[in-house]
Short mmCIF file of C-alpha atoms in Angstrom, two decimals:
data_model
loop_
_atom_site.label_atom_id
_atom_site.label_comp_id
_atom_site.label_asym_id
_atom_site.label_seq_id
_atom_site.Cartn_x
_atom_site.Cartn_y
_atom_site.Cartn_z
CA UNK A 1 0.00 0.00 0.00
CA UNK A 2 2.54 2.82 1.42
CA UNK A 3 4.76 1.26 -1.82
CA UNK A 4 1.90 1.95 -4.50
CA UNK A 5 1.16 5.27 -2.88
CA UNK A 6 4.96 6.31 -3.31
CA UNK A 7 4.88 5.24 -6.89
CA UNK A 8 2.22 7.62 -7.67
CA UNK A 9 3.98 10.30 -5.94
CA UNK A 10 6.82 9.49 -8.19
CA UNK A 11 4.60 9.67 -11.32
CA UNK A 12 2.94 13.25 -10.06
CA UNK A 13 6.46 14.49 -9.21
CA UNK A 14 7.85 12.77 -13.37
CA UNK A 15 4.96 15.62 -14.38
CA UNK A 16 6.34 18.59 -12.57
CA UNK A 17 9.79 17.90 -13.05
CA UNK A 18 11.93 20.26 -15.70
CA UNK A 19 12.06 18.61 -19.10
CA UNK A 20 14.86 15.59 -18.86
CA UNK A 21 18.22 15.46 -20.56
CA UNK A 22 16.55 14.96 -24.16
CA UNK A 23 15.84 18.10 -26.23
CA UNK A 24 11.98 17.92 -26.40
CA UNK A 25 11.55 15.77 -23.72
CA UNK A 26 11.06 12.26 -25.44
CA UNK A 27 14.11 9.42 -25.35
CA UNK A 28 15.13 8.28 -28.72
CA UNK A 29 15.29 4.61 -29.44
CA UNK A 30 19.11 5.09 -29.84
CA UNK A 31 19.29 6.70 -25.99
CA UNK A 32 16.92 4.23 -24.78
CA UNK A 33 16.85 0.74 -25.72
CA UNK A 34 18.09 -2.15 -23.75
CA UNK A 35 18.43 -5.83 -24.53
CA UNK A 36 18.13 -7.65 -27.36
CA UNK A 37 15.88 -4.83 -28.68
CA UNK A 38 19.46 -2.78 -28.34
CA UNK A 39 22.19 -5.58 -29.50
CA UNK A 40 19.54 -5.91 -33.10
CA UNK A 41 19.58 -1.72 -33.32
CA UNK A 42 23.62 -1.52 -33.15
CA UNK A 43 24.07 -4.63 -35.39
CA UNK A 44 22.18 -3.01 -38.01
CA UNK A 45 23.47 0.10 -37.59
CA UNK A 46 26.86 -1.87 -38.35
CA UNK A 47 25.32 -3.25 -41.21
CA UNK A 48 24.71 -6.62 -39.31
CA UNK A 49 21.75 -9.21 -39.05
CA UNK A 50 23.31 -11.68 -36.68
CA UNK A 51 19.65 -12.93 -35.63
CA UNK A 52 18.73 -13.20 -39.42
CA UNK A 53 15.70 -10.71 -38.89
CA UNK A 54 15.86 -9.79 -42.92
CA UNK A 55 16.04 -11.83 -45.97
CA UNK A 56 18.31 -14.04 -46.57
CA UNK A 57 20.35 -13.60 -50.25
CA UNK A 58 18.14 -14.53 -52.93
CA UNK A 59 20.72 -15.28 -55.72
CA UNK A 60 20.15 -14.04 -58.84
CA UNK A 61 20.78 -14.48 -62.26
CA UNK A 62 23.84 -12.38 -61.66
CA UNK A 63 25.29 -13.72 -58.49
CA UNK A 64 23.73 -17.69 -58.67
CA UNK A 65 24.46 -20.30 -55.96
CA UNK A 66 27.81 -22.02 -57.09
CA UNK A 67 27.50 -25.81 -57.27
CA UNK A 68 30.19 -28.34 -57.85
CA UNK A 69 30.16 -31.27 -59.43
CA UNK A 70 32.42 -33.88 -60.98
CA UNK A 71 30.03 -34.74 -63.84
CA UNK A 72 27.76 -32.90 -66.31
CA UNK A 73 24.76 -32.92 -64.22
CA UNK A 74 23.59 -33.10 -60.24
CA UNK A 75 20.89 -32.92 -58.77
CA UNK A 76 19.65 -29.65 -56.44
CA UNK A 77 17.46 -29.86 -53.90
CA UNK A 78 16.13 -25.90 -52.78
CA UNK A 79 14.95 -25.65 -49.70
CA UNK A 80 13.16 -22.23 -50.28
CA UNK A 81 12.51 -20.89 -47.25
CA UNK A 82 13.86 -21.84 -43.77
CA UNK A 83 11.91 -24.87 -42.44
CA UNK A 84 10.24 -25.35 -45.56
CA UNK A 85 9.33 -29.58 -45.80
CA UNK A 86 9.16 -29.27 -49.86
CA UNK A 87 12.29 -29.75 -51.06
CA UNK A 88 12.49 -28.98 -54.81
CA UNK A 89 14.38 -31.13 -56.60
CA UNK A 90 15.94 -30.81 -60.17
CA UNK A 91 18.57 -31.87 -62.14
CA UNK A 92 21.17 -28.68 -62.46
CA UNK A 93 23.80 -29.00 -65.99
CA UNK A 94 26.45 -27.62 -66.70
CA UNK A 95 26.63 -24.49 -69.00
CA UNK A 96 23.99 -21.63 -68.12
CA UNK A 97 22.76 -20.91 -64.47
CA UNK A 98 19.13 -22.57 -64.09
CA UNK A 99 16.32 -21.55 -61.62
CA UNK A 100 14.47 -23.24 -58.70
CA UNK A 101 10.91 -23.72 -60.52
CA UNK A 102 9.63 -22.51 -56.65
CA UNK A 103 11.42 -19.67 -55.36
CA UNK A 104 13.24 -18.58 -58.19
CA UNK A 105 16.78 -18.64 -56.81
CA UNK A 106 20.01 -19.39 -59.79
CA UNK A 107 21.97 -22.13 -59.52
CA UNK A 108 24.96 -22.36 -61.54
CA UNK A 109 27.39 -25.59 -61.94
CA UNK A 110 30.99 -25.57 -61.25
CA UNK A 111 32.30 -28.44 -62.91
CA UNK A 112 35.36 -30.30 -61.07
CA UNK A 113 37.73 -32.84 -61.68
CA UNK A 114 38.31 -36.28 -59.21
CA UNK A 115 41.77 -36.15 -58.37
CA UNK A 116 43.42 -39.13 -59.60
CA UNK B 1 24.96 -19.71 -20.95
CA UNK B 2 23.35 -20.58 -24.34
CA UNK B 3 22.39 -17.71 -25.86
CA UNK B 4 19.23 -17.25 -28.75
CA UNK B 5 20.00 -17.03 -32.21
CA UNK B 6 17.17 -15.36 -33.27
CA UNK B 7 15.38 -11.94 -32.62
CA UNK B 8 12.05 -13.71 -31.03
CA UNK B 9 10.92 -14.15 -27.41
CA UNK B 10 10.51 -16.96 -25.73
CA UNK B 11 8.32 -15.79 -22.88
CA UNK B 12 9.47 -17.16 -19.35
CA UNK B 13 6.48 -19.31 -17.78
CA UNK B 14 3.57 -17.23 -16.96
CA UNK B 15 0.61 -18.01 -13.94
CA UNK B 16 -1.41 -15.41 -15.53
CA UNK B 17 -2.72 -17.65 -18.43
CA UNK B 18 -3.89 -19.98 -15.64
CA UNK B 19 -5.64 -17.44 -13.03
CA UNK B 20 -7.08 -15.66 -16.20
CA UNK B 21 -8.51 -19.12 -17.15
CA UNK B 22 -9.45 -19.32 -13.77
CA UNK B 23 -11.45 -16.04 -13.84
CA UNK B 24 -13.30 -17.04 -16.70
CA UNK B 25 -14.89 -19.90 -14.71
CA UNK B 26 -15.56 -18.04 -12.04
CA UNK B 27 -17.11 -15.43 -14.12
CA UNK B 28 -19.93 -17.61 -16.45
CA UNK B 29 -20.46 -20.22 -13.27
CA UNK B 30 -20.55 -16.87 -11.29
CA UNK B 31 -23.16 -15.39 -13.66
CA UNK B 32 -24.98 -18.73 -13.31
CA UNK B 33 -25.65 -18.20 -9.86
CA UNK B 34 -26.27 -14.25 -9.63
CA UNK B 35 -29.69 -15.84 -12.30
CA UNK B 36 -31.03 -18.35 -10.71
CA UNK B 37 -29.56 -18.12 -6.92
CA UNK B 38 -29.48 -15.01 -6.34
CA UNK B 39 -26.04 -14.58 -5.02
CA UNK B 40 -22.87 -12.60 -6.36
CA UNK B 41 -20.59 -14.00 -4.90
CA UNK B 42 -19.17 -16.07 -7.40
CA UNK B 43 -19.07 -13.38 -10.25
CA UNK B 44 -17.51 -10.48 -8.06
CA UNK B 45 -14.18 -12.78 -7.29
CA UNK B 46 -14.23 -13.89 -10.69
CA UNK B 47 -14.22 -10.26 -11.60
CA UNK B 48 -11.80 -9.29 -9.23
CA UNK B 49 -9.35 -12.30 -10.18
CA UNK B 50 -10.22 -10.96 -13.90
CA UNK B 51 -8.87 -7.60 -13.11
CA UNK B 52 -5.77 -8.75 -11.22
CA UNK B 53 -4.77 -10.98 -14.06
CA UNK B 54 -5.24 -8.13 -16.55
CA UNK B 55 -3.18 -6.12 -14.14
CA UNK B 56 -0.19 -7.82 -13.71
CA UNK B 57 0.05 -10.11 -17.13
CA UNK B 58 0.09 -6.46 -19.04
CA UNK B 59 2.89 -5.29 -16.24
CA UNK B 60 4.96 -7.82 -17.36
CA UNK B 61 4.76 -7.39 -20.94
CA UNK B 62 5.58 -3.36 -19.68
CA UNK B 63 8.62 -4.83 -18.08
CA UNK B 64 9.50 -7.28 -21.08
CA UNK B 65 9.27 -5.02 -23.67
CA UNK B 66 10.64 -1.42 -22.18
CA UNK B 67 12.40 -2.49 -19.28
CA UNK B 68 14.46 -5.84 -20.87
CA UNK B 69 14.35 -5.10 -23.92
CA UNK B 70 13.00 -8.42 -25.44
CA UNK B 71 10.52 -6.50 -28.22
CA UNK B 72 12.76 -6.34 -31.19
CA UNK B 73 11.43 -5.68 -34.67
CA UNK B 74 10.24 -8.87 -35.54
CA UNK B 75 8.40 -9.27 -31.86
CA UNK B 76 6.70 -5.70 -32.46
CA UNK B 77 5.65 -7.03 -35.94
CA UNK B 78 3.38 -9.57 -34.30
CA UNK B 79 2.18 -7.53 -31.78
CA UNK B 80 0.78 -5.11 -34.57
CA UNK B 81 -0.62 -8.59 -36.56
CA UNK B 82 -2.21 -9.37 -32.90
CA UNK B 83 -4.17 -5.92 -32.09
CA UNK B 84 -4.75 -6.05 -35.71
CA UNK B 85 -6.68 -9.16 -35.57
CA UNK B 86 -8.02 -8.89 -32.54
CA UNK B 87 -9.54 -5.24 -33.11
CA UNK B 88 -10.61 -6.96 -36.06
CA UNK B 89 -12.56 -9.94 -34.47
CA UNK B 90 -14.36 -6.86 -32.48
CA UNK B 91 -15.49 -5.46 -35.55
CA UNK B 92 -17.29 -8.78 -36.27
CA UNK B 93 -18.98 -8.74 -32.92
CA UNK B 94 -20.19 -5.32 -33.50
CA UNK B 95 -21.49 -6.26 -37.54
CA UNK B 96 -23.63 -9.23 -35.19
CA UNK B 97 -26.01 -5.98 -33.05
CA UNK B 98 -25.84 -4.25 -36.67
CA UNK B 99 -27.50 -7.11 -38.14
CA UNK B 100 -29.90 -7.42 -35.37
CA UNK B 101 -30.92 -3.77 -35.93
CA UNK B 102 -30.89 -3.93 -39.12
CA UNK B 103 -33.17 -7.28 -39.54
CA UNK B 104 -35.55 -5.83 -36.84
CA UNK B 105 -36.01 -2.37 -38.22
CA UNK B 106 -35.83 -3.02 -42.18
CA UNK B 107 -39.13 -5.12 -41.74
CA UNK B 108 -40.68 -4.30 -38.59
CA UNK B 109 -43.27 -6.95 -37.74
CA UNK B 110 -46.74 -6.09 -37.22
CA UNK B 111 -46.79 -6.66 -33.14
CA UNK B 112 -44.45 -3.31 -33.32
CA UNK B 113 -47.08 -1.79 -35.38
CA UNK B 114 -45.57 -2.82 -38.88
CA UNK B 115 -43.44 0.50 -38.50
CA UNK B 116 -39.48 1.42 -37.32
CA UNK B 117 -39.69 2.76 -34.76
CA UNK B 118 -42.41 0.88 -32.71
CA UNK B 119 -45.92 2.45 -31.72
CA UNK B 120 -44.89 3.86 -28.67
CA UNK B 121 -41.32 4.28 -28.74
CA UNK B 122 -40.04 8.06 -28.31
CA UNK B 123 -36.47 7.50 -29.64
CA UNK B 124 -34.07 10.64 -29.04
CA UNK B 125 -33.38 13.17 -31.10
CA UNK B 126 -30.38 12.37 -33.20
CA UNK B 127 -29.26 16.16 -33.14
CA UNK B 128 -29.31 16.87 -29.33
CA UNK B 129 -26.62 14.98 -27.39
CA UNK B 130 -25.82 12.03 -29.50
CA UNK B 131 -24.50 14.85 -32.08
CA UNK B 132 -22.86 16.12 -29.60
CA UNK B 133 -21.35 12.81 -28.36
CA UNK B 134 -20.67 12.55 -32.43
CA UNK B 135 -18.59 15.57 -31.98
CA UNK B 136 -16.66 15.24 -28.82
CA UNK B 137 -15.32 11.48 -29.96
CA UNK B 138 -14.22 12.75 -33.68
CA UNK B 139 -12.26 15.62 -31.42
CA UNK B 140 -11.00 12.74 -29.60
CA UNK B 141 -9.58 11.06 -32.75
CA UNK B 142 -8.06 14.54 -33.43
CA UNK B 143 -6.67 14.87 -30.22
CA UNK B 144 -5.17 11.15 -30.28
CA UNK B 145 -3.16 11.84 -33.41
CA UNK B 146 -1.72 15.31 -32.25
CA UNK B 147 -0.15 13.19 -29.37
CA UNK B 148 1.20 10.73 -31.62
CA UNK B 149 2.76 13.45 -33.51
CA UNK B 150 3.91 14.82 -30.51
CA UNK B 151 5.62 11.22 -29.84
CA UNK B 152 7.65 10.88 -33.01
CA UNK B 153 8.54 14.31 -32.74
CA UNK B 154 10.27 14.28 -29.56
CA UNK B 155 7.68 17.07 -28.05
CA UNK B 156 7.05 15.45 -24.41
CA UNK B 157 4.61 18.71 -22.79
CA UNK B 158 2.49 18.53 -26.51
CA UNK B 159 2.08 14.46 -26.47
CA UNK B 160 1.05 14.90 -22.96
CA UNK B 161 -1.44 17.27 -23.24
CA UNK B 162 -3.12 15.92 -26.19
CA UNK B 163 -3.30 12.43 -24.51
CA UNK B 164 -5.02 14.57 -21.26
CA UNK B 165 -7.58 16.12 -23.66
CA UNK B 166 -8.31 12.39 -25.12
CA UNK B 167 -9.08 11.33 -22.17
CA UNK B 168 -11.17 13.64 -20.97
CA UNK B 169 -13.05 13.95 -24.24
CA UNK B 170 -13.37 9.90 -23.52
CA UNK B 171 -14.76 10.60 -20.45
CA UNK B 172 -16.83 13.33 -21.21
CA UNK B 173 -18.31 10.99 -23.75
CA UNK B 174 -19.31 8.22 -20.78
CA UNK B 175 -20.40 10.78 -18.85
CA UNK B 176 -23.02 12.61 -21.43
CA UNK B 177 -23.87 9.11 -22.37
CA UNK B 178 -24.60 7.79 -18.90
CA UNK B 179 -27.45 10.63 -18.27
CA UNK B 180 -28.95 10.12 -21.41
CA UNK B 181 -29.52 6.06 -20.23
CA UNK B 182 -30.98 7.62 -17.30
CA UNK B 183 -33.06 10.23 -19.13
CA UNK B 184 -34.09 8.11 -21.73
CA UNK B 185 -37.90 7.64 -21.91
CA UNK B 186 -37.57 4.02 -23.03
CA UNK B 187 -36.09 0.92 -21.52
CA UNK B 188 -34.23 -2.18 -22.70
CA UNK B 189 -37.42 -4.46 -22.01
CA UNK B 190 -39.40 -1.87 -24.83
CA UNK B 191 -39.39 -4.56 -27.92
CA UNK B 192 -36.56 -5.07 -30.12
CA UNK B 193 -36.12 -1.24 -30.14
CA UNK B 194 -35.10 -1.52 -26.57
CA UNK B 195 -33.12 -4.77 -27.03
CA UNK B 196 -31.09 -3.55 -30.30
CA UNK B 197 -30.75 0.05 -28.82
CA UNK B 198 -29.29 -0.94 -25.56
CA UNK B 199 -27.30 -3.70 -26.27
CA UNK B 200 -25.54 -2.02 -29.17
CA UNK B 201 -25.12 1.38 -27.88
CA UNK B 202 -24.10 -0.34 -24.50
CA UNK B 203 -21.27 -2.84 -25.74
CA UNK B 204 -20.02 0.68 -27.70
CA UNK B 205 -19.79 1.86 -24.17
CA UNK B 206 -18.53 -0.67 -22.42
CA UNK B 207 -15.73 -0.16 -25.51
CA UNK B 208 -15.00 3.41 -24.61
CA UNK B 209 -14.41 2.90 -20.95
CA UNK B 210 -12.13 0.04 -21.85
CA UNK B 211 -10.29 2.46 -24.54
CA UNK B 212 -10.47 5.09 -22.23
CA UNK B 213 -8.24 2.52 -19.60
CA UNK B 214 -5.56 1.79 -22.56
CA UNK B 215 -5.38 5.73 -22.85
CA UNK B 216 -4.83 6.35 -19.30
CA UNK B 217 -2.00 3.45 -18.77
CA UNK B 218 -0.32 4.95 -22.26
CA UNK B 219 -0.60 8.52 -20.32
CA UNK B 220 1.11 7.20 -17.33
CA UNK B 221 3.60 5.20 -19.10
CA UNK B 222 4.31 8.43 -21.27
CA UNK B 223 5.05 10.64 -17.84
CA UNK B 224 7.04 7.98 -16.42
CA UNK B 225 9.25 8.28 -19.94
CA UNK B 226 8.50 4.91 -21.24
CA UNK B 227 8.10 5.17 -24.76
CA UNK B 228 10.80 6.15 -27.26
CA UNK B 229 10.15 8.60 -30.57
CA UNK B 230 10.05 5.57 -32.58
CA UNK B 231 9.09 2.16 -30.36
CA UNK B 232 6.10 2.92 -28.87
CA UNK B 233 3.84 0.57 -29.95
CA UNK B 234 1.48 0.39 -26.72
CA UNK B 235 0.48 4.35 -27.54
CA UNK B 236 -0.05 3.48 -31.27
CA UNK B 237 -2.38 0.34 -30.33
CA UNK B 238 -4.51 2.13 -28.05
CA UNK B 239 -4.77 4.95 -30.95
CA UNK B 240 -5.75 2.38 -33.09
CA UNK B 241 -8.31 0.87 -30.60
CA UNK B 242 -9.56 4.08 -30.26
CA UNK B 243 -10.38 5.57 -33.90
CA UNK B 244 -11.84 1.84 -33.81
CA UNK B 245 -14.07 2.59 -30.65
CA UNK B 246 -14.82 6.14 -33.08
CA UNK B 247 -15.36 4.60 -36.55
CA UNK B 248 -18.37 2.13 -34.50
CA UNK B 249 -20.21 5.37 -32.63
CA UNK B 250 -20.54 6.83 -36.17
CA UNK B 251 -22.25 3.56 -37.44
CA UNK B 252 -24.32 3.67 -34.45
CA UNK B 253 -25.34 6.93 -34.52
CA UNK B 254 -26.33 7.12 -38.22
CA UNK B 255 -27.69 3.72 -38.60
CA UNK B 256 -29.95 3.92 -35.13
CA UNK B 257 -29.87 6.88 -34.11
CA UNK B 258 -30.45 8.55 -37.19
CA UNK B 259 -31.65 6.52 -39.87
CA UNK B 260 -33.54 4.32 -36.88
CA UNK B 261 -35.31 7.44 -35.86
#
């Protein structure tokens, strides 16, 4: 009781007092986060996404997921999306970068030789 | 210590998902009882258990989010998909009363006199106080979205003020509301005019005194320097509850007591 009756003191007094360190009275995020909600805002700021919050790379045409292989053709199975349970499976060859019929991501084959 | 590799929270366990369960038994076994035994026991500790729950699970998703920090990006993006849906869900219990009016008063059945509204029923003149109950909750939504401004742009006496006037537009709204139930020259047993009038216009009620509440806690969360010029997603759901609360008084009041007069 004598706790929740100081509390509202405290909240009649936050009213009264002069306006706090912050020009216009309001915290920015930058001032005032803590946490996780903090260690996401300074990674980014870095240009970081160590908790994968955006996109992943979506390889395109111009920048295609390099696969190896010791023959003409393998087989690719895209996982799409994280978690996804539909793999899609196709045959990549070599030569031009190919698609994922689902999610549109480029593979393209990087043909390698068994060392003998 | 393991630490997460992702940007979600994995709430710590909770008893307030068990006493609010709790308070819902209490509440319909409680209401039970208050019709047919005549005691109130029942309901007014499942009430009070109802309010404690509210009380404290909301204080710890206070001291979750603001205080620890756990309400990164992607855990503010599905507390905007969760007001979202559930403002939305109240929408759909609202369109239910419309329809009620609507199917009562389109064809009005020859025991009411075949006409809308009933032999008999007075109903109150749409441009006395419900116009001016129409006025003081758009001023409201007005006032609501200076203080948000007031938010992002770092202006703490503004966003404070204009949450005050809210408020006491929200309250000036019960108020004016609350004498003219008392004033009213019909009751809620007077046919389906009764029935849709009261129920409808009361659950819009019961919706302003709970937006009201939000407004208040955002008010004293604001003065205690909680929110930040861009997280402050508590203030911008109880906005959005309230131009919600706004959008269904103008349905009411054109649909019954305008068109339904």
């Amino acid at each position: 009781m004598a706790s929740r009756l100081l509390r509202v003191c405290g909240t009649l007094r936050a009213l009264r007092r002069p306006p706090c360190p912050w020009p216009g009275g309001i915290p920015s995020n930058e001032k005032q986060a803590t946490g996780l909600e903090r260690k996401v805002m300074q990674d980014m700021e870095k240009g970081q996404d160590p908790y994968n919050i955006l996109q992943p790379k979506r390889y395109p045409k111009e920048d295609p997921n390099l696969v190896p292989s010791i023959s003409s053709k393998r087989i690719v199975g895209c996982i799409c999306e994280e978690d996804n349970s539909c793999v899609i499976w196709f045959w990549l060859h070599k030569g031009e970068p190919q698609h994922c019929p689902s999610c549109g991501a480029h593979y393209k084959m990087v043909p390698h030789h068994l060392p003998h | 210590m393991a630490h997460q590799t992702h940007a979600y929270h994995m709430v710590d366990p909770s008893p307030w998902p068990l006493t609010g369960a709790a308070a819902a038994l209490l509440m319909t076994s409680g209401l039970a009882m208050w019709f047919h035994y005549n005691s109130m026991l029942l309901l007014t500790l499942g009430l009070l258990i109802m309010l404690l729950t509210m009380f404290q699970w909301w204080r710890d998703i206070v001291r979750e989010g603001t205080f620890q920090g756990h309400h990164t990006p992607p855990v503010q993006k599905g507390l905007r998909y969760g007001m979202i849906l559930f403002i939305t869900s109240e929408v759909f219990f609202f369109i239910g009363f419309f329809w009620a009016f609507y199917h009562s008063s389109l064809a009005p059945t020859p025991e009411l006199g075949g006409y809308w509204p009933p032999t008999g029923i007075t109903p109150l003149n749409p441009f006395e106080v419900p116009l001016l109950n129409t006025a003081v909750l758009l001023a409201s939504g007005v006032t609501v979205t200076w203080a948000h401004h007031g938010l992002m742009e770092t202006n703490r006496s503004q966003t404070i003020q204009a949450l005050t006037l809210t408020i006491l537009l929200g309250l000036y709204f019960t108020a004016l509301q609350t004498m003219e139930y008392y004033e009213a020259p019909f009751t809620i047993a007077d046919s389906v005019y009764g029935s849709t009038f009261f129920v409808a216009t009361g659950f819009h009620g019961l919706h302003v005194i709970i937006g009201s509440t939000f407004l208040i806690v955002c008010l004293l969360r604001q003065i205690k320097f909680h929110f930040t010029s861009t997280h402050h997603f508590g203030f911008e759901a109880a906005a959005w509850y309230w131009h919600f609360v706004d959008v269904v008084w103008l349905f009411l009041y054109v649909s019954i007591y305008w068109w339904g007069s």
